[in-house]
Coordinates of C-alpha atoms in Angstrom, one line a residue:
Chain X
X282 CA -50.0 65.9 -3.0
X283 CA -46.0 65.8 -3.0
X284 CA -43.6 63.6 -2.0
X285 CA -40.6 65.1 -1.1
X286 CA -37.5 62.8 -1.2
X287 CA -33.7 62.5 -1.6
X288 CA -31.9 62.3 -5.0
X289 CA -31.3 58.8 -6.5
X290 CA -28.3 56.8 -7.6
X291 CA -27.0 53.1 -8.6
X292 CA -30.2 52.4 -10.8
X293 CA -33.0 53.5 -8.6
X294 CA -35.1 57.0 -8.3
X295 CA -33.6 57.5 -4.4
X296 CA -30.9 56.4 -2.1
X297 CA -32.8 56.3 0.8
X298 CA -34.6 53.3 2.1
X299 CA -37.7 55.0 3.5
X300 CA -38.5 57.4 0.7
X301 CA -37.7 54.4 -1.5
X302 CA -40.6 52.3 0.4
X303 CA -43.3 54.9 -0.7
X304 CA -42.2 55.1 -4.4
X305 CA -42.3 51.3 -4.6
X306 CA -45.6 50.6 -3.0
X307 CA -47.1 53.5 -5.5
X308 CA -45.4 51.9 -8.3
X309 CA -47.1 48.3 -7.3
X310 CA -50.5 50.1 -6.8
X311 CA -50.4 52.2 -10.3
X312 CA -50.6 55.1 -8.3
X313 CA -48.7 58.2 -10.0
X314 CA -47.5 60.7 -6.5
X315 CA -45.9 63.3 -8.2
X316 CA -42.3 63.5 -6.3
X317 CA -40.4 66.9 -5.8
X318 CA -36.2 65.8 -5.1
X319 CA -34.8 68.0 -2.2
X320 CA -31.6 68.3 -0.7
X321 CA -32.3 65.8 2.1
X322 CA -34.8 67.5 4.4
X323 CA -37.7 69.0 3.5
X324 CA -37.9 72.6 5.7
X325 CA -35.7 71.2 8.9
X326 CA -37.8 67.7 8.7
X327 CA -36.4 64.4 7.5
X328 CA -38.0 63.1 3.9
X329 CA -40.1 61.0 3.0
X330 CA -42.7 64.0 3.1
X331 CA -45.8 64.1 1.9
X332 CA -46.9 67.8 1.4
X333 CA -50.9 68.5 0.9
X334 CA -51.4 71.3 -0.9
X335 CA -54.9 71.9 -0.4
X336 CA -54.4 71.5 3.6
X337 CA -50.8 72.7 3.9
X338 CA -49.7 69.8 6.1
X339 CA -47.5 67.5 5.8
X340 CA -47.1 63.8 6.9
X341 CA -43.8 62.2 8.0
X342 CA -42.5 58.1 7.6
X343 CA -43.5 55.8 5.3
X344 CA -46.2 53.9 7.5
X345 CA -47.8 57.3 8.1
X346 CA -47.9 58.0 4.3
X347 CA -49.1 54.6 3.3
X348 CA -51.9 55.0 5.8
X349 CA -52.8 58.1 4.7
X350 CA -52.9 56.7 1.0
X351 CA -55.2 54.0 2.0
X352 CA -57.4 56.4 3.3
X353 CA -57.6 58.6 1.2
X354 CA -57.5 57.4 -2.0
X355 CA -58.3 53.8 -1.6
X356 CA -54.7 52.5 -2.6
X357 CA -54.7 49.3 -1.5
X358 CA -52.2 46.4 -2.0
X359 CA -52.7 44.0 0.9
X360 CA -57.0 43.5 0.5
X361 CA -56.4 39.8 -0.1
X362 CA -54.0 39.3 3.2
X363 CA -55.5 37.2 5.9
X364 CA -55.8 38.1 9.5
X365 CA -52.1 36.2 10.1
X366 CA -50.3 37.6 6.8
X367 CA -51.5 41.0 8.3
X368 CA -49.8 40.2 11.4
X369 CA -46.9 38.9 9.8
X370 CA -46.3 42.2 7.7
X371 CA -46.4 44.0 10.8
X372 CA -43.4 41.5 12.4
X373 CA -41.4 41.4 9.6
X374 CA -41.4 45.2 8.5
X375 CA -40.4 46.2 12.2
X376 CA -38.0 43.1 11.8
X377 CA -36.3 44.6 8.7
X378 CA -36.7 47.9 9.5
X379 CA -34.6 47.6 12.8
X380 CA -31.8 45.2 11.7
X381 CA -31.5 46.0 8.0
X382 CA -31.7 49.7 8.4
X383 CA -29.4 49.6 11.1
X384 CA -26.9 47.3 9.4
X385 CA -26.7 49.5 6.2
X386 CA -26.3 52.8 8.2
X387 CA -23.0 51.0 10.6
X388 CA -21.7 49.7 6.7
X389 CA -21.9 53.1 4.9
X390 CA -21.3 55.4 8.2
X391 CA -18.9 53.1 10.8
X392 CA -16.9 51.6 8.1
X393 CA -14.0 54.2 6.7
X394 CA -13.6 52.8 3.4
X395 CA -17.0 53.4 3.0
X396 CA -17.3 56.8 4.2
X397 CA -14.7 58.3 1.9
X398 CA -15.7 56.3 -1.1
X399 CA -19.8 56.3 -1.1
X400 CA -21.2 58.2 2.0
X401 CA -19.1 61.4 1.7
X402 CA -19.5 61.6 -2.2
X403 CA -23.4 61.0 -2.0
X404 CA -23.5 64.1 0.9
X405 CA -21.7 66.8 -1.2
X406 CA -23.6 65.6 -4.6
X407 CA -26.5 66.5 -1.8
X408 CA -25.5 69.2 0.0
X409 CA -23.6 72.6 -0.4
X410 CA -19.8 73.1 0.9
X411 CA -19.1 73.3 4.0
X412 CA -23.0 72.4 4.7
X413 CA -21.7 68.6 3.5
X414 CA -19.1 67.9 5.8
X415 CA -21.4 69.2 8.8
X416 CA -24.5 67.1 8.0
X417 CA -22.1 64.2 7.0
X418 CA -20.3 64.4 10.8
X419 CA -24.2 64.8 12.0
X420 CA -25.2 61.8 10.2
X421 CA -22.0 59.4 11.3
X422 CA -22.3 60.5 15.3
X423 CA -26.4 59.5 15.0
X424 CA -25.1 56.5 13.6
X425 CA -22.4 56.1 16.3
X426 CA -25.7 57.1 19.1
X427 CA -27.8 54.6 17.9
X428 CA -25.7 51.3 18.2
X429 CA -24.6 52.2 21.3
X430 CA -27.6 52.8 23.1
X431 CA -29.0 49.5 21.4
X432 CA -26.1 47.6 21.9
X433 CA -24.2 49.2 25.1
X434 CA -24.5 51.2 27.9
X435 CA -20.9 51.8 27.6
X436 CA -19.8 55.0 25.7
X437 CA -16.1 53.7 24.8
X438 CA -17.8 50.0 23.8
X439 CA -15.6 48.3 21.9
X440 CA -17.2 49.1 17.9
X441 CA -16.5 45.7 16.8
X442 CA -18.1 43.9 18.9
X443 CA -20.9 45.8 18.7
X444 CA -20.9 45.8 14.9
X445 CA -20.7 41.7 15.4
X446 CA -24.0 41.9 16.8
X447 CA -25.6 43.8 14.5
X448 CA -24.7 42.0 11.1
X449 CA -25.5 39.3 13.3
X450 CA -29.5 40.4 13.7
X451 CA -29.2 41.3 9.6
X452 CA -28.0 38.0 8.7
X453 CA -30.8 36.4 10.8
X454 CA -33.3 38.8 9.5
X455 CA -31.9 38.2 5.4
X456 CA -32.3 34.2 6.4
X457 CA -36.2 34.5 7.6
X458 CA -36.7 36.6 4.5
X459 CA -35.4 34.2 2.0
X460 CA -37.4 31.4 3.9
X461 CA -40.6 33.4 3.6
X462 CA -40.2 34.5 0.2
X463 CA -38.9 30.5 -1.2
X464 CA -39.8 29.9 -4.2
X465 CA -42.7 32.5 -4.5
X466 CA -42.9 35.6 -6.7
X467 CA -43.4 37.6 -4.0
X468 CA -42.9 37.2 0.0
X469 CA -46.9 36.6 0.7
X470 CA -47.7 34.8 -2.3
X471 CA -48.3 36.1 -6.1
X472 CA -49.5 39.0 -5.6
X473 CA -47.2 42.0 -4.4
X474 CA -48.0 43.4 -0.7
X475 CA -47.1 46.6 1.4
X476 CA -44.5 44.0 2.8
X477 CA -42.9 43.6 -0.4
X478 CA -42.3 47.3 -1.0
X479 CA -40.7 47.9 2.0
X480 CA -38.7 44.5 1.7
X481 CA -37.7 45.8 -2.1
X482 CA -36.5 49.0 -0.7
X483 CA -33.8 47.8 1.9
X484 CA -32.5 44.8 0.0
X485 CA -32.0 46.6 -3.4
X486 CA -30.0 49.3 -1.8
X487 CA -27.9 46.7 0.1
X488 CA -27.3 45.1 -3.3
X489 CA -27.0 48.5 -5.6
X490 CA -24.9 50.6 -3.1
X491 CA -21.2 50.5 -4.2
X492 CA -20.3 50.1 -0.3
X493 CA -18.9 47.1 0.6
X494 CA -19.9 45.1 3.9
X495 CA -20.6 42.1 5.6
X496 CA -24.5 42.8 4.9
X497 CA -24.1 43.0 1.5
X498 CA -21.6 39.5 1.4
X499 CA -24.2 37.5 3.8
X500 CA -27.1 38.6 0.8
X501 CA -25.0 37.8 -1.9
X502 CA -25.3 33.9 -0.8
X503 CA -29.3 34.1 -0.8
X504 CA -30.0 33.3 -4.6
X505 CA -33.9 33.6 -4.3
X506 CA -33.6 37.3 -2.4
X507 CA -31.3 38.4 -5.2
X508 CA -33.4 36.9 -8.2
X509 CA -36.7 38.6 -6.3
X510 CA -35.2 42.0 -6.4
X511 CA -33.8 42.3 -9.7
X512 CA -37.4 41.0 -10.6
X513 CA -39.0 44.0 -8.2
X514 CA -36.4 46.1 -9.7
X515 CA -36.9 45.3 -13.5
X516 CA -40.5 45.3 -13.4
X517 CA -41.2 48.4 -11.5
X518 CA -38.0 50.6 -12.7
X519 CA -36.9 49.1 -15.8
X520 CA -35.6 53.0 -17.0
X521 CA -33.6 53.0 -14.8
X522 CA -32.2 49.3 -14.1
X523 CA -31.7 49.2 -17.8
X524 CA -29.3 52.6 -17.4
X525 CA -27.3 51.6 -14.4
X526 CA -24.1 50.2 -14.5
X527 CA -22.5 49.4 -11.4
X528 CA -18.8 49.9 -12.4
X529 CA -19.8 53.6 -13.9
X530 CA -20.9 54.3 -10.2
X531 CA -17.8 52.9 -9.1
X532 CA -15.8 54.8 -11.5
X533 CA -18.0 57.6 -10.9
X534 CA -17.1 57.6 -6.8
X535 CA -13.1 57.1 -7.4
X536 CA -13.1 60.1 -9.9
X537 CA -15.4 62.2 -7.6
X538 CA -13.1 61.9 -4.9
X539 CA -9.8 62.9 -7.1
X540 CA -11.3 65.7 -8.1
X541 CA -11.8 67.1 -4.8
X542 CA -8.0 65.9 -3.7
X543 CA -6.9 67.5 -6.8
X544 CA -8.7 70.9 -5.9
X545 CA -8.1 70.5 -1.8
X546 CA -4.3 70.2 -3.7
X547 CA -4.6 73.4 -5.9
X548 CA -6.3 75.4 -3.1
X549 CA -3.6 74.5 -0.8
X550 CA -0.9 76.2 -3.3
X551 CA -2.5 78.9 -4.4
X552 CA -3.0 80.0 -0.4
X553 CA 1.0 79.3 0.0
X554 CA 1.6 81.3 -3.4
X555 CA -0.2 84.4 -2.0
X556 CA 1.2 84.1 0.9
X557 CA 4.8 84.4 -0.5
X558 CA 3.5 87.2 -3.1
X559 CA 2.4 88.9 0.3
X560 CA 5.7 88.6 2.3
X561 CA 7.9 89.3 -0.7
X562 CA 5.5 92.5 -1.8
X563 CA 5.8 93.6 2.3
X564 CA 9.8 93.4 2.5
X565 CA 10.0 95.2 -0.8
X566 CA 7.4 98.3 0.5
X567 CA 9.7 98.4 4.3
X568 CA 13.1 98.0 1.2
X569 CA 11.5 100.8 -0.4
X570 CA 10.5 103.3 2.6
X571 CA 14.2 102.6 3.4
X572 CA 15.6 104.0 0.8
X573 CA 13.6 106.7 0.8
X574 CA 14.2 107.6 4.6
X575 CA 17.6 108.0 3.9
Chain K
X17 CA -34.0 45.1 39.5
X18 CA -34.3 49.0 40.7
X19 CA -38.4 48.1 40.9
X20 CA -38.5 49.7 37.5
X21 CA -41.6 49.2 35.4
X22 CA -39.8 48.7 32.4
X23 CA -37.4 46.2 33.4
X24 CA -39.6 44.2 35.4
X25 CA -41.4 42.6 31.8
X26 CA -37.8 40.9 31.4
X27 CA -37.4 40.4 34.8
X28 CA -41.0 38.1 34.9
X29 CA -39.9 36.6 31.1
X30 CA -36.6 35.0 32.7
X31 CA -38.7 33.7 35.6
X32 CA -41.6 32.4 33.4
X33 CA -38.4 31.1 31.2
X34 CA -36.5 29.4 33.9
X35 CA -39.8 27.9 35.7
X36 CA -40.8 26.2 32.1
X37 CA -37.2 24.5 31.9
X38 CA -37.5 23.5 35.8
X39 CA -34.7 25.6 37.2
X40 CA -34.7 26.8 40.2
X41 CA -33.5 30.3 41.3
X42 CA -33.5 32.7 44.0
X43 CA -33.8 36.4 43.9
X44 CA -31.8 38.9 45.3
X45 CA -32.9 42.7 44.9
X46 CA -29.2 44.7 43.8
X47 CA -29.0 48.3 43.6
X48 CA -25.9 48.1 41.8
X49 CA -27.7 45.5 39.3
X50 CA -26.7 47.9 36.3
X51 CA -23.4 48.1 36.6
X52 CA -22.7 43.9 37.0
X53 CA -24.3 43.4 33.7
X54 CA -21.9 42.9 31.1
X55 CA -24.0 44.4 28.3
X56 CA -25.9 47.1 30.1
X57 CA -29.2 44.4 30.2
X58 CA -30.9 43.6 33.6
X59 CA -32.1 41.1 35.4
X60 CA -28.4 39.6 35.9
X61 CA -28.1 35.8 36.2
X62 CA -25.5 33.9 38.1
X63 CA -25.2 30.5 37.4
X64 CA -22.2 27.9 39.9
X65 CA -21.4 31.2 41.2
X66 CA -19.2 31.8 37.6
X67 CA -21.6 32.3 34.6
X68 CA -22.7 36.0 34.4
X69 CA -25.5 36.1 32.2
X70 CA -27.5 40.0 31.6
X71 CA -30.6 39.9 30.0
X72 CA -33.2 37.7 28.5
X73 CA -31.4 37.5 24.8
X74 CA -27.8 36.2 26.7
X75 CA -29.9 34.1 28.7
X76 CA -31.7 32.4 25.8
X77 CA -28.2 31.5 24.1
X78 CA -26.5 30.6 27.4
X79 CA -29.5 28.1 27.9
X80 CA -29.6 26.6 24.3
X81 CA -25.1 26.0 25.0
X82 CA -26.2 24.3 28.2
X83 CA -29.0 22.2 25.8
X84 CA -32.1 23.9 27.2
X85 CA -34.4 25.1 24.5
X86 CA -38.3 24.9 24.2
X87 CA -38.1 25.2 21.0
X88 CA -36.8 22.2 19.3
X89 CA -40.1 20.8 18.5
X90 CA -40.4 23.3 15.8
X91 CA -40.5 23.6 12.1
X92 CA -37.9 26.0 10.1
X93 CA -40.7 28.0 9.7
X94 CA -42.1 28.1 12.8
X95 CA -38.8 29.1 14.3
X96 CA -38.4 32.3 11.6
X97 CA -42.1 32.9 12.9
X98 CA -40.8 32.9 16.3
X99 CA -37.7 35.5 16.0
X100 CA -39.6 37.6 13.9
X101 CA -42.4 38.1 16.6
X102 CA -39.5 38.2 19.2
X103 CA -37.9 41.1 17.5
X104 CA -41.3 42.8 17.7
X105 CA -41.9 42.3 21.4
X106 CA -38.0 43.3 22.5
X107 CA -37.2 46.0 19.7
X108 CA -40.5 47.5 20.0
X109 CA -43.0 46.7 22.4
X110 CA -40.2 46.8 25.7
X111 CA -38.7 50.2 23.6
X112 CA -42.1 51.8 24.2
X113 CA -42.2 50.3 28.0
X114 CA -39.0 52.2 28.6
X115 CA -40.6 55.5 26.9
X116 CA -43.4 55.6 29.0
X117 CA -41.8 55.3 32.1
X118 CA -38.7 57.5 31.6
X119 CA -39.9 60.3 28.6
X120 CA -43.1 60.7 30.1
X121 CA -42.6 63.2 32.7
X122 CA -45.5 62.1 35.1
X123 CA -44.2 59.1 35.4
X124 CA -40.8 59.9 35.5
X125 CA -40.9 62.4 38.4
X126 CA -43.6 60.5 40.3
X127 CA -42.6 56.3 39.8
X128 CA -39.6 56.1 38.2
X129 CA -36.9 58.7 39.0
X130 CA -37.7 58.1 43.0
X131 CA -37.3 54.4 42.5
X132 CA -34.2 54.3 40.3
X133 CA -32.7 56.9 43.3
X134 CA -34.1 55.5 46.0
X135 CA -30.4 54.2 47.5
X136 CA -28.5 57.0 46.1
X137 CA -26.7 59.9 47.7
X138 CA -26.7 63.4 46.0
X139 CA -24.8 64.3 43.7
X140 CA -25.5 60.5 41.9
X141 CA -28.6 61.2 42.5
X142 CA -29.1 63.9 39.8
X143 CA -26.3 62.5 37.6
X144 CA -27.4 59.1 37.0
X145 CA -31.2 59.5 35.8
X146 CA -30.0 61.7 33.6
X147 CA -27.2 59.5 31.9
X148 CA -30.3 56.8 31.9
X149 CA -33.0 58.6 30.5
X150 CA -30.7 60.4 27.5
X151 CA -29.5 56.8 26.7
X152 CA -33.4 55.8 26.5
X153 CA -33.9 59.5 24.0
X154 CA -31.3 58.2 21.9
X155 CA -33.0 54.9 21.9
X156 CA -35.7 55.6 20.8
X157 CA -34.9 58.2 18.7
X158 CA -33.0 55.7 16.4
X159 CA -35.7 53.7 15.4
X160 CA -36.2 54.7 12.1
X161 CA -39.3 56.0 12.0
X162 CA -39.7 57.4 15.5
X163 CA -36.7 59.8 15.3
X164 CA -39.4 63.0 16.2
X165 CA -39.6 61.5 19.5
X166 CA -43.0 62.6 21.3
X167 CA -45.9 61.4 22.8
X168 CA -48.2 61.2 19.5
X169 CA -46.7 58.3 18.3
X170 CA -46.8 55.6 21.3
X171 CA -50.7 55.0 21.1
X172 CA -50.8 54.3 17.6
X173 CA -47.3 52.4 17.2
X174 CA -48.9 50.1 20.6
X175 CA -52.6 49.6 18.9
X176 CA -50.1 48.3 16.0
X177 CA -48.2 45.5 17.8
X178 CA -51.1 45.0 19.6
X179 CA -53.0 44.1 16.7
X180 CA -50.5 42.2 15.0
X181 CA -50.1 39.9 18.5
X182 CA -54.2 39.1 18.6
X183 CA -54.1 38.5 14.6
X184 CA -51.4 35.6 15.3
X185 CA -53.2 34.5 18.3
X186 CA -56.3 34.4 16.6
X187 CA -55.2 30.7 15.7
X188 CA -53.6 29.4 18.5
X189 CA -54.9 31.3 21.5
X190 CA -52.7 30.0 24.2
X191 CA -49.6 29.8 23.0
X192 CA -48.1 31.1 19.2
X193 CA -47.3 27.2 18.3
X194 CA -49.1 24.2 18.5
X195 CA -47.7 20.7 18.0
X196 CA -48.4 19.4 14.7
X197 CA -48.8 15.7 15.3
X198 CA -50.9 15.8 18.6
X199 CA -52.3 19.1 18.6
X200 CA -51.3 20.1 21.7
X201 CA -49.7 23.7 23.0
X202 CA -46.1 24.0 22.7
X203 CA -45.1 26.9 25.3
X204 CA -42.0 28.4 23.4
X205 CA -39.4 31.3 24.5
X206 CA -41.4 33.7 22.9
X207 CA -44.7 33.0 24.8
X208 CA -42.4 34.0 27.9
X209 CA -41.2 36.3 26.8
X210 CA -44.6 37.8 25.8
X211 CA -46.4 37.3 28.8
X212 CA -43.6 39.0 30.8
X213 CA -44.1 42.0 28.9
X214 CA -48.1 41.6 28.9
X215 CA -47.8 40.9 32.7
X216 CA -45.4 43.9 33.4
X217 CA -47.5 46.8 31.5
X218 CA -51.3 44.8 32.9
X219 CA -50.0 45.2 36.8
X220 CA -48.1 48.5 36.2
X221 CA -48.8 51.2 38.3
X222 CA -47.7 54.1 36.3
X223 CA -50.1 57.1 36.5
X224 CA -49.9 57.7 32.8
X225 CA -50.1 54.7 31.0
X226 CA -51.6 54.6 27.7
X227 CA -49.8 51.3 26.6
X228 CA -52.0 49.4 28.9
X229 CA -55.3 51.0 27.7
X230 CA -54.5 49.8 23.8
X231 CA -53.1 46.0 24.9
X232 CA -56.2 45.8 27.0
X233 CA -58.6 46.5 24.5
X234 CA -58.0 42.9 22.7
X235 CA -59.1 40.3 24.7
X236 CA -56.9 38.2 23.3
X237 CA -53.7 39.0 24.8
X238 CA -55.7 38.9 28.2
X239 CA -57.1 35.3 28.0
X240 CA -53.3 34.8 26.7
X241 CA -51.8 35.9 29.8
X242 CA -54.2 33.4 31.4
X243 CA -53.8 30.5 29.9
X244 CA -50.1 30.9 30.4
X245 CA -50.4 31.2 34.4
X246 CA -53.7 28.9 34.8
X247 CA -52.7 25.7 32.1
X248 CA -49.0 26.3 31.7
X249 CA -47.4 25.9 35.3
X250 CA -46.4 29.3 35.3
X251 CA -46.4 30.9 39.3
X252 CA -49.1 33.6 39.4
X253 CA -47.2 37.0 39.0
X254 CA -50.6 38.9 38.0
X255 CA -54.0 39.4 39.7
X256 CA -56.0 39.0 36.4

């Protein structure tokens, strides 16, 4: 078994929430999945994958992978959940999943700021030029798609008001998680669940990713969320939470994109240079057969 | 309401709704019903001929302005409990109502295209459904983890929700909350919401209709359904 997923940054092994999911319920189970870091898909397919060698298939999404965990291998976090906690995992990790997911895509892909500084940088440390700029456009009109058809049946919806509603749902959704969790180590008691992997996963990108945003301000104010994620994070990844700084990602982002203005800058003059060299060498060659006409 | 499986669960939640608070309403069938919402949701509620109100979410906050909520009697708790199972039942449970009747081509070309087109001249008529059911593709397609939209994944995303509902019910059978002090069943917006959904897919007609196969397998959600129509006050809108 493999699991295919997307390259990591800001202190944790991947950038995306789903992949990010699987790598933290493994971690809470002691399970070692070896994990292969691919450009973003794995053969046309989104990542997480998990590829079976033996078989040659492949399963897709995190729930699908969990399951297949659980049955195959017997790793098991939520044995000790009642028939309720079991329901309420379901609730609250379609809860999360819907608003949270959705709020961090509209932050890094809606928001300008944020698409120059974080999103754009992550997709060409990702992808190949001028692969990068495609699959970043592709990413920011399934963005666009998605809140529209979920919000509007309008296609020139005002994107404010729509974006109003859906920080609205997050904040509502970051509330009932801080409520659940209290003053507990974990969001179903002392011992760590499937819910708290896929929890861990969402909020410690909101809180690691340089992008700023109303999601990111409205968790800021819940102290018990924050405390339980740098716990999650420290305990699980302390490698890397002990490496990451977040003004050298910062730093990291600003320089990245100089760089390319610098080269976008020198491309630009060597194109008008040449094309001087080439009008100047043409005049001289008509200058020259000219002369030699007469 | 175009007589559209998929609308009707919110159509019977705003009744069930408006019947628990004592309202009264009348119903007017609209085949331009779409296009007076103000947010693309359906049913449409006027209220003194002035308030336009689309869908069951406006309606819930329009009501709670107006200082009509079922809801009060509850705990912090028990009202995170309650939007947590309401985002189940109207970001998941009514996204896969909508797949099965527009995605699944059975029922699209048999039930629902005729309906939605039944007062519509050509060329409308082959524009429209289209705009509609590309709006439901991208829909669906942005949950996060159905974005390979097909057929394989309704059954086992329903048995899931379904599961989940008949675990929380498991304690309180006819409604999600009970009263803490005396014990007795407090009927909430999100039991209305529920049962319009549970009533909707239950009566649906839909030739293909695997949604009502994996909801009906937990008897559960049927006694649920029940209890809401036989001990509740609720006007019969199934023939259980």
């Amino acid at each position: 078994m493999e699991l295919q997923i997307v390259p990591g940054d800001w202190g944790l092994p991947t950038t995306d929430p789903q992949c990010l999911t699987v790598i933290t319920y493994c971690k809470m189970c002691g399970f070692d999945l070896p994990q292969a870091v691919v450009d973003g898909t794995w053969n046309g397919r989104r990542v997480p994958v998990l590829t079976l060698a033996d078989s040659g298939e492949y399963l897709e999404t995190p729930q699908n992978i969990i399951n297949l965990l659980i049955s195959r291998d017997s790793i098991q976090l939520d044995e000790h959940l009642s028939e309720r906690d079991k329901s309420e995992t379901t609730a609250l990790t379609s809860m999360l999943t819907d608003t949270l997911y959705t709020a961090m895509l509209c932050a890094l892909w809606l928001d300008e700021d944020n698409y120059q500084s974080v999103s754009m940088p992550l997709y060409k440390r990702m992808y190949k030029f001028p692969f990068n700029h495609y699959k970043a456009y592709e990413m920011y009109r399934y963005v666009q798609c998605l809140v529209q058809a979920r919000y509007s049946l309008d296609d020139n919806a005002d994107i404010d008001t729509i974006l109003k509603k859906v920080y609205d749902s997050s904040k509502r959704c970051l509330q009932i998680l801080a409520n659940k969790l209290g003053d507990k180590q974990y969001l179903l008691g002392d011992i760590p669940s499937q819910l708290d992997a896929f929890a861990f996963a969402h909020l410690a990108l909101i809180g690691s990713c340089p992008a700023k945003s109303k999601l990111k301000d409205d968790m800021a104010k819940l102290v018990n969320l924050n405390d339980y994620t740098v716990r999650i994070h420290k305990k699980y990844f302390p490698k890397l939470f002990r490496n990451y700084s977040p003004t050298v990602t910062e730093e990291h982002c600003m320089s990245e994109t100089k760089r390319h203005q610098l080269a976008s800058l020198t491309a630009f003059i060597g194109l008008v240079g040449v094309f001087i060299w080439y009008r100047a060498g043409s005049r001289l060659h008509i200058n020259n057969r000219a002369l030699e006409g007469r | 309401s175009s007589g559209i499986n998929a609308e009707y669960g919110e159509a019977t939640a705003i009744k069930c709704l408006l019947e628990q608070h004592g309202l009264q309403y009348t119903v007017e069938l609209k085949q331009n019903v779409e296009y007076i919402s103000t947010n693309g949701r359906f049913p449409v509620l006027i209220f003194n001929e002035r308030d336009v109100v689309s869908g069951f979410a406006e309606l819930l906050s329009y009501l709670s302005r107006k200082g009509y909520t079922l809801s009060d009697r509850l705990s912090v708790d028990e009202k995170c409990d309650m939007d947590t199972y309401t985002s189940l039942v109207s970001s998941r449970l009514e996204v896969l109502e909508l797949y099965t009747a527009w995605l699944i081509e059975e029922n699209y070309s048999h039930v629902t295209l005729p309906a939605y087109t039944a007062h519509t001249a050509w060329p409308l008529s082959a524009i429209l459904p289209f705009y509609k059911r590309r709006q439901v593709h991208r829909l669906i397609a942005g949950q996060s983890e159905w974005y390979d939209v097909s057929g394989e994944m309704i059954l086992p995303e329903t048995k899931s929700i379904a599961q989940a509902l008949s675990q929380r019910l498991s304690d309180t059978p006819s409604t999600f909350f009970r009263d803490s002090v005396t014990g007795e069943d407090v009927v909430t917006e999100l039991d209305c919401l529920l049962y319009g959904h549970l009533n909707a897919i239950f009566m649906s007609k839909l030739p293909n209709y695997r949604m009502k196969r994996a909801l009906g397998v937990h008897p559960r959600l049927i006694l649920f359904c029940k209890h809401m129509e036989n001990a509740h006050g609720m006007k019969k809108h199934g023939n259980w």
